[in-house]
Amino acid sequence: MKSPKKILVIHGPNLHLLGRRNPSVYGRTTLNAVNQALRQRAKELKVTLTILQSNHEGEIVDAIGASHSRYDGILINPAAYTHTSVAIRDALESAALPAVEVHLSNIHARESFRQQSLMAPVVSGQVSGFGAHSYLLGLEALHGLLTNSGHKR
Amino acid sequence: MKSPKKILVIHGPNLHLLGRRNPSVYGRTTLNAVNQALRQRAKELKVTLTILQSNHEGEIVDAIGASHSRYDGILINPAAYTHTSVAIRDALESAALPAVEVHLSNIHARESFRQQSLMAPVVSGQVSGFGAHSYLLGLEALHGLLTNSGHKR
Amino acid sequence: MKSPKKILVIHGPNLHLLGRRNPSVYGRTTLNAVNQALRQRAKELKVTLTILQSNHEGEIVDAIGASHSRYDGILINPAAYTHTSVAIRDALESAALPAVEVHLSNIHARESFRQQSLMAPVVSGQVSGFGAHSYLLGLEALHGLLTNSGHKR
Amino acid sequence: MKSPKKILVIHGPNLHLLGRRNPSVYGRTTLNAVNQALRQRAKELKVTLTILQSNHEGEIVDAIGASHSRYDGILINPAAYTHTSVAIRDALESAALPAVEVHLSNIHARESFRQQSLMAPVVSGQVSGFGAHSYLLGLEALHGLLTNSGHKR
Amino acid sequence: MKSPKKILVIHGPNLHLLGRRNPSVYGRTTLNAVNQALRQRAKELKVTLTILQSNHEGEIVDAIGASHSRYDGILINPAAYTHTSVAIRDALESAALPAVEVHLSNIHARESFRQQSLMAPVVSGQVSGFGAHSYLLGLEALHGLLTNSGHKR
Amino acid sequence: MKSPKKILVIHGPNLHLLGRRNPSVYGRTTLNAVNQALRQRAKELKVTLTILQSNHEGEIVDAIGASHSRYDGILINPAAYTHTSVAIRDALESAALPAVEVHLSNIHARESFRQQSLMAPVVSGQVSGFGAHSYLLGLEALHGLLTNSGHKR
Amino acid sequence: MKSPKKILVIHGPNLHLLGRRNPSVYGRTTLNAVNQALRQRAKELKVTLTILQSNHEGEIVDAIGASHSRYDGILINPAAYTHTSVAIRDALESAALPAVEVHLSNIHARESFRQQSLMAPVVSGQVSGFGAHSYLLGLEALHGLLTNSGHKR
Amino acid sequence: MKSPKKILVIHGPNLHLLGRRNPSVYGRTTLNAVNQALRQRAKELKVTLTILQSNHEGEIVDAIGASHSRYDGILINPAAYTHTSVAIRDALESAALPAVEVHLSNIHARESFRQQSLMAPVVSGQVSGFGAHSYLLGLEALHGLLTNSGHKR
Amino acid sequence: MKSPKKILVIHGPNLHLLGRRNPSVYGRTTLNAVNQALRQRAKELKVTLTILQSNHEGEIVDAIGASHSRYDGILINPAAYTHTSVAIRDALESAALPAVEVHLSNIHARESFRQQSLMAPVVSGQVSGFGAHSYLLGLEALHGLLTNSGHKR
Amino acid sequence: MKSPKKILVIHGPNLHLLGRRNPSVYGRTTLNAVNQALRQRAKELKVTLTILQSNHEGEIVDAIGASHSRYDGILINPAAYTHTSVAIRDALESAALPAVEVHLSNIHARESFRQQSLMAPVVSGQVSGFGAHSYLLGLEALHGLLTNSGHKR
Amino acid sequence: MKSPKKILVIHGPNLHLLGRRNPSVYGRTTLNAVNQALRQRAKELKVTLTILQSNHEGEIVDAIGASHSRYDGILINPAAYTHTSVAIRDALESAALPAVEVHLSNIHARESFRQQSLMAPVVSGQVSGFGAHSYLLGLEALHGLLTNSGHKR
Amino acid sequence: MKSPKKILVIHGPNLHLLGRRNPSVYGRTTLNAVNQALRQRAKELKVTLTILQSNHEGEIVDAIGASHSRYDGILINPAAYTHTSVAIRDALESAALPAVEVHLSNIHARESFRQQSLMAPVVSGQVSGFGAHSYLLGLEALHGLLTNSGHKR
């Protein structure tokens, strides 16, 4: 409707190794390839992306804390912090922006400690299990939230 | 690549009332509207859809049991049966077809008994929390599984 | 006040055998006798009853789903489904009608898996432990809700 | 049949404030009004009532302990003691009189610690969720037990 | 001893696919082959069989509810309903016939939710883990209960 | 050794009914008979007894709180308060006197909520399961603690 | 601002022994000394205090129940009842006055059954672990609630 | 097919008392009678049996540990050790022979600590609830495993 | 009354070291001294004792299994096996003799895994926490059961 | 008494956003305002403050690790790390300085995962629920510990 | 320093089969080879070894009970008894000798019932996961405890 | 065999304070002393060490993430992160290098939250409880894995 929507994309810990670790679980796509695909799809959707990868819980909290007036939405794969970080959860809740949580693997089919997402109650929705494709679907979902109906949570 | 992929879409119990119940939770889109949107998107993706809504666990088990040679994949919103039906889970596992689980609401943010999906370990992935949009994203995800990489689970 | 209130009475699984099974637990009154007593009391209260017995979870979901504009309230003994059916719970919640849950036996004094009612959070109240009399008390309670104070939940 | 049945009615802690606290939860009826309605209904049922309200667990235990030869049945709303008093439970069990447990609110739909009744295994049945009406239904239920079938537990 | 014993054999959900699904877990014998073997063994034991397969919990409840005067015993593989159906359990308990529970796989060695049988407390015994052979052993066990010692539970 | 030891004997809630309730569980001895036997044995052991029965948690706390300089030891059957009263536990701990806990029935063989004693960590020992004889054994045990070895806990 | 605020101070069970029991845990200050310090600080803050100590759950419920129109706030150390009294919790909730919960010891660092406060959800805040100083801090906190911002809960 | 199969039969603790203890639970057949019936059936099946009864966990571990090259299969009623012996479980797993677990009573219908079998994950299957007949069915099941299909686990 | 009662006394594992290990917990009395005191008291009570100490679960099961016609009652300190041996529990239950369980330390005040006695449901009563004196009290309790009232359990 | 006490004040993750996020929960006071109020109160109490805010668990561990010889006490609002950081707990324990834990909201009245503080066992006490006032009360409490009685934990 | 240290080495149940069972889990080294390596290393460390393997819990308790004045330390692989034997734990605690627990496999990465060691609280330390090498490392660790610093626990 | 093995040594949070904190638990050896001992032993074993201490979870994840082609193995004391960091666990799993986990104290004998290691399932083995000696034993264990048998996990 107005100027292009700005989206903050956050890749959590160990994702810089994507494509190089456990390919049987996570596939062979690298993080660069994921980011390229995301940028490509962003162009089609006419949104702009800022992308961050960090292994540091504090950096992710910093970034989300600073996102409020700079972005319209957050696309996040919290990776291992999904299950342990109340700090990131609180940051997402404070940010008060539409947020979508994505996971490469189907976390609901893995070890029991991976089946609980601390983020779930503070995001709009979740996409999991489709490998790198999860990101593109998540971006689309977020775009839907931003353009259609504003921030429904 | 070859002949158009055939997808079985299953709507679980109470979804025939979509748009008429709890609009604050589930929105105002009716099941008809969801199905129309699905058919529209299916046409674009060049897949064909067969759509079933049932409140009967046994009918859903029947349908999945008969799906093996007739469909290439399953898109299912098991609704209330997500949390209680081992029979549907076993049926999905037997069917041995790529399957995607979708939910209108973000089940991971609701009552604790809704946070556990019995289906999760036997489907490829899950999309939840985007209202009727969850179905379209799920269809796209399933299409990706069918065309790209076959059945990865 | 206005035209007679219409009430849907639902008997859950195995209740067609009432009076013939476990008489030490459930007494010797048959379902027919219960229904007669209910109709008798309904006449006195000037409400009309439609009575359904089913062993099929799906049929009960169907019936509740269709109840919205046809009935003013629901009197239900969900029997075994009390403890296992999220689908019936969702149906009751969708129906958005005053509903009263009754049990022949005092479920809170039985095996631990019978002490939890999935229905409780979506009904107005519960009567349990008085054998066939539970139904009459439940009907009276529902009548009170319908005539006095509308739908308080 | 014979001389009028004598019933001990016990109101547990905080019920003296009925109608003045949390009216959204407990309604606006005062305890006096409840007692008047109970006495009115008792007259119709030809039973006599003795009514006690106490905030003291020990007083309630005393009263039940002294009830054996003086009353034919007990109607009790144990309120907060429902969930914590083994002493009242033991007293009810010792009294060996038909007893009916009533609750103003639907305790099975509230905080989890309110969903467990320590009294349930030693009373005949339970009525919950109908506000002040719960008492009248409970009185009727108790009357049924006393006149029909003696003490069935 | 007297007229031939009549046995109701019930195959639960998904068993119509036997031999076609997960052969590594359930083997390659089809349900037809199982039924033939059962009929063959029944002839030797001089009992008559009525065989039902259903994916519908309600149909199984119906069948057991109608079994009382028609059969002398029940041989049941409740499959997925083993772990979720209080309704079938109640039906078996009402039927008050000797009943034997069989499982193709060793359910006690599988996922934790499959290790609990809701049926166990209401059947005479259980045979599990011997593939299709479990049925024949179960039939023999039931025959023993019917001819030797009547209904010991 | 010195002046006769003074012992406070406390009977918890409902014990005034002893011998009149649940004789199959608690036997037919009355509280009076128990007290007589205790006084008889106390005479032999050359200790003096003060005996209290109360249904009121607060009275028991009062009595224990006042015991410090007046008694040498406490013999207590906390009955129902065994499992619920942190206040009595704290009182016993404050009193800092040798204390022995007795139970008529074998509480470790009863309902699970009766198997946990809140008192156990603050008393010297426990005697349970011997009916009225438990009191005499407990008195003897307490006497042993007072004369032999002082207060070992 | 207006007439001096009136505060009800409640000391729970066993606190009359303060300074005389477990000095290693609770220090050597007596309850009298605590009360003097409280009155001193109250004078400075220009609030008036009414002080109650009771070992009886029922008396505490009575006092809170009668507090509504007589006091502006409640300062309570529920001691052992913190963990067991739903009745006091309900009384506090009914009173609908600002209330502050204080503890001498750091209850969150003690036995697990002392780490859960049934009062917490119905009070404004909690001060624990500072010995007798906890009371003064609690009084100050309550004064802040009464003068600053009214009753925020 | 080849030389007769050799089977080790193990009776766990307290089974030497069979027929003399709890006849209402375990029946009146003695262990001798069970062994005779087993030898009789073994002759028909053309297998040879070695039978051991021991109350000593260590002896049972010894025997299983020595079984590898001497026997073709193991028939075991681990009795009380079913629920407590990781050592016997490890021995069975090491033995790497087909093994069948039998129980006289229906362990799944007894106290909860008897419903879990530590052996289940390392045996082929289980027969429980048919009294002494369980052994004969178990022998037949083991024979089936040995002759048909070798060691399927 | 008749010939002297014969009692089997069983000391469980590690008790041969009594007086030499953890004196702060178990005191300095040796097992010999305990046995002497027991024999002394037995002479006074006119009962005869047979005493067994064993570290072997199997030997204890053997001894109890052989006790039926040889003894009138069992006095047992199962020590570590209290918490782990279903086999000894089953043996005690089979023996069907009055049995009393004793513990040197107050097991209910120790590590949580020591607070649960597997023996409790099959013995008459329990004495714990009085060091070597526990045995003498237990002997007296057992004597009471044998002479007074026969075997009440 | 001596040179002014030096206190390290630590604000955990997301607190830099105070006053800007969830004002309904956390109020509208900014962190700057809190710090000013703290400095003001510090001046009155004659203590000096060093204030740190960090979203990084590691930075907080660093700061506490370096505090030993530089500060006399620690005032910490660990925010989200309260519930997840064993590292901060270990740091506090190592620092061996008096420490006070404060919370803006009443954490004991929030989601269950917020009711457990990993810090509690290693701090002196806790103040929670009074918004920004919690900090001032905590400072006062810490001052009391430092001046009165040294480090009592 | 003084005469050579004497160490008791205990191999628990099923370890006599080492190298012959589950080589994928436990490797192919036999117990003889382990013992040779241990003796070789003992010679280098100038300690003497006595080695025991037993499948009998009681024998292991006997051996530890007799170890006190004969050995300076204990090296034990309790195998299956790690998780079930309170008797061995108590024996180790009584022995009051430095003890080291070793495991061939990484027990913390196996089935949940193998992740809990009952021995851990009474031994000095643990080495697990290095196959036969675990024993040598454990011997070295024990040697360190015996020569350096005596018995630190 | 070939060029010297390169090992990354990681000391988790608070370990920079080693020897200065809780000497009763962790001893008086400083981290420098540990590192010197490690380098000394490394020289003997002909391996090279790179040593990192960090209080930052993210830095440890970074270091492990970068280790793949630079090191042959990892020796890690994750300290507090042992129990909370899924991120470090995932990093270790991605690194796909032999890894050994060491702990100064016997974590299995401490608070229950310290008994669970999130790292255990992804490392080869664990050494705990021997103070600074744990590191040397861990280094030796890792060396064994690297030289003998490559990476066995």
PDB file of C-alpha atoms in Angstrom, chain K residues 58-130:
ATOM      1  CA  GLY K  58      24.343 -60.034  47.248  1.00  0.00           C
ATOM      2  CA  GLU K  59      27.879 -61.200  46.448  1.00  0.00           C
ATOM      3  CA  ILE K  60      28.871 -57.685  45.501  1.00  0.00           C
ATOM      4  CA  VAL K  61      27.400 -56.376  48.741  1.00  0.00           C
ATOM      5  CA  ASP K  62      29.286 -59.104  50.627  1.00  0.00           C
ATOM      6  CA  ALA K  63      32.560 -58.179  48.959  1.00  0.00           C
ATOM      7  CA  ILE K  64      32.226 -54.465  49.592  1.00  0.00           C
ATOM      8  CA  GLY K  65      31.132 -55.121  53.156  1.00  0.00           C
ATOM      9  CA  ALA K  66      34.316 -57.113  53.739  1.00  0.00           C
ATOM     10  CA  SER K  67      36.545 -54.560  52.040  1.00  0.00           C
ATOM     11  CA  HIS K  68      36.961 -52.060  54.805  1.00  0.00           C
ATOM     12  CA  SER K  69      40.237 -53.071  56.399  1.00  0.00           C
ATOM     13  CA  ARG K  70      41.506 -55.053  53.419  1.00  0.00           C
ATOM     14  CA  TYR K  71      41.580 -52.474  50.658  1.00  0.00           C
ATOM     15  CA  ASP K  72      42.437 -48.831  50.168  1.00  0.00           C
ATOM     16  CA  GLY K  73      39.964 -48.127  47.400  1.00  0.00           C
ATOM     17  CA  ILE K  74      37.311 -49.594  45.122  1.00  0.00           C
ATOM     18  CA  LEU K  75      37.028 -49.475  41.339  1.00  0.00           C
ATOM     19  CA  ILE K  76      33.572 -50.583  40.313  1.00  0.00           C
ATOM     20  CA  ASN K  77      31.560 -51.017  37.151  1.00  0.00           C
ATOM     21  CA  PRO K  78      28.180 -51.777  38.670  1.00  0.00           C
ATOM     22  CA  ALA K  79      26.671 -52.395  35.223  1.00  0.00           C
ATOM     23  CA  ALA K  80      22.932 -53.038  35.461  1.00  0.00           C
ATOM     24  CA  TYR K  81      23.006 -52.630  39.242  1.00  0.00           C
ATOM     25  CA  THR K  82      24.025 -48.989  38.750  1.00  0.00           C
ATOM     26  CA  HIS K  83      20.400 -48.141  38.290  1.00  0.00           C
ATOM     27  CA  THR K  84      18.624 -50.527  40.649  1.00  0.00           C
ATOM     28  CA  SER K  85      20.740 -51.479  43.674  1.00  0.00           C
ATOM     29  CA  VAL K  86      20.282 -49.414  46.799  1.00  0.00           C
ATOM     30  CA  ALA K  87      22.010 -52.301  48.600  1.00  0.00           C
ATOM     31  CA  ILE K  88      25.289 -51.808  46.724  1.00  0.00           C
ATOM     32  CA  ARG K  89      25.026 -48.076  47.250  1.00  0.00           C
ATOM     33  CA  ASP K  90      24.605 -48.558  50.972  1.00  0.00           C
ATOM     34  CA  ALA K  91      27.520 -51.000  51.005  1.00  0.00           C
ATOM     35  CA  LEU K  92      29.771 -48.484  49.246  1.00  0.00           C
ATOM     36  CA  GLU K  93      28.718 -45.788  51.665  1.00  0.00           C
ATOM     37  CA  SER K  94      29.417 -48.058  54.648  1.00  0.00           C
ATOM     38  CA  ALA K  95      32.787 -49.106  53.297  1.00  0.00           C
ATOM     39  CA  ALA K  96      33.896 -45.510  53.576  1.00  0.00           C
ATOM     40  CA  LEU K  97      36.696 -46.053  51.056  1.00  0.00           C
ATOM     41  CA  PRO K  98      37.518 -43.925  48.028  1.00  0.00           C
ATOM     42  CA  ALA K  99      35.526 -45.408  45.162  1.00  0.00           C
ATOM     43  CA  VAL K 100      35.420 -44.716  41.441  1.00  0.00           C
ATOM     44  CA  GLU K 101      32.550 -45.749  39.187  1.00  0.00           C
ATOM     45  CA  VAL K 102      33.285 -46.659  35.572  1.00  0.00           C
ATOM     46  CA  HIS K 103      31.099 -47.472  32.607  1.00  0.00           C
ATOM     47  CA  LEU K 104      32.047 -48.852  29.225  1.00  0.00           C
ATOM     48  CA  SER K 105      29.335 -46.949  27.407  1.00  0.00           C
ATOM     49  CA  ASN K 106      28.301 -43.344  27.837  1.00  0.00           C
ATOM     50  CA  ILE K 107      25.324 -44.079  30.087  1.00  0.00           C
ATOM     51  CA  HIS K 108      24.178 -40.482  29.927  1.00  0.00           C
ATOM     52  CA  ALA K 109      23.478 -40.929  26.229  1.00  0.00           C
ATOM     53  CA  ARG K 110      21.370 -44.090  26.539  1.00  0.00           C
ATOM     54  CA  GLU K 111      17.824 -45.045  27.624  1.00  0.00           C
ATOM     55  CA  SER K 112      16.542 -42.717  30.311  1.00  0.00           C
ATOM     56  CA  PHE K 113      16.525 -45.426  32.988  1.00  0.00           C
ATOM     57  CA  ARG K 114      20.283 -45.792  32.447  1.00  0.00           C
ATOM     58  CA  GLN K 115      20.992 -42.092  32.945  1.00  0.00           C
ATOM     59  CA  GLN K 116      20.463 -42.191  36.692  1.00  0.00           C
ATOM     60  CA  SER K 117      23.213 -43.732  38.819  1.00  0.00           C
ATOM     61  CA  LEU K 118      22.252 -44.691  42.346  1.00  0.00           C
ATOM     62  CA  MET K 119      25.974 -44.953  43.080  1.00  0.00           C
ATOM     63  CA  ALA K 120      26.920 -41.429  42.064  1.00  0.00           C
ATOM     64  CA  PRO K 121      26.195 -39.738  45.401  1.00  0.00           C
ATOM     65  CA  VAL K 122      28.472 -42.144  47.293  1.00  0.00           C
ATOM     66  CA  VAL K 123      31.476 -42.385  44.976  1.00  0.00           C
ATOM     67  CA  SER K 124      34.224 -39.850  44.355  1.00  0.00           C
ATOM     68  CA  GLY K 125      33.783 -39.647  40.632  1.00  0.00           C
ATOM     69  CA  GLN K 126      32.776 -41.346  37.443  1.00  0.00           C
ATOM     70  CA  VAL K 127      34.320 -42.202  34.084  1.00  0.00           C
ATOM     71  CA  SER K 128      32.015 -43.311  31.290  1.00  0.00           C
ATOM     72  CA  GLY K 129      31.949 -43.854  27.584  1.00  0.00           C
ATOM     73  CA  PHE K 130      35.482 -44.921  26.642  1.00  0.00           C
TER      74      PHE K 130
END
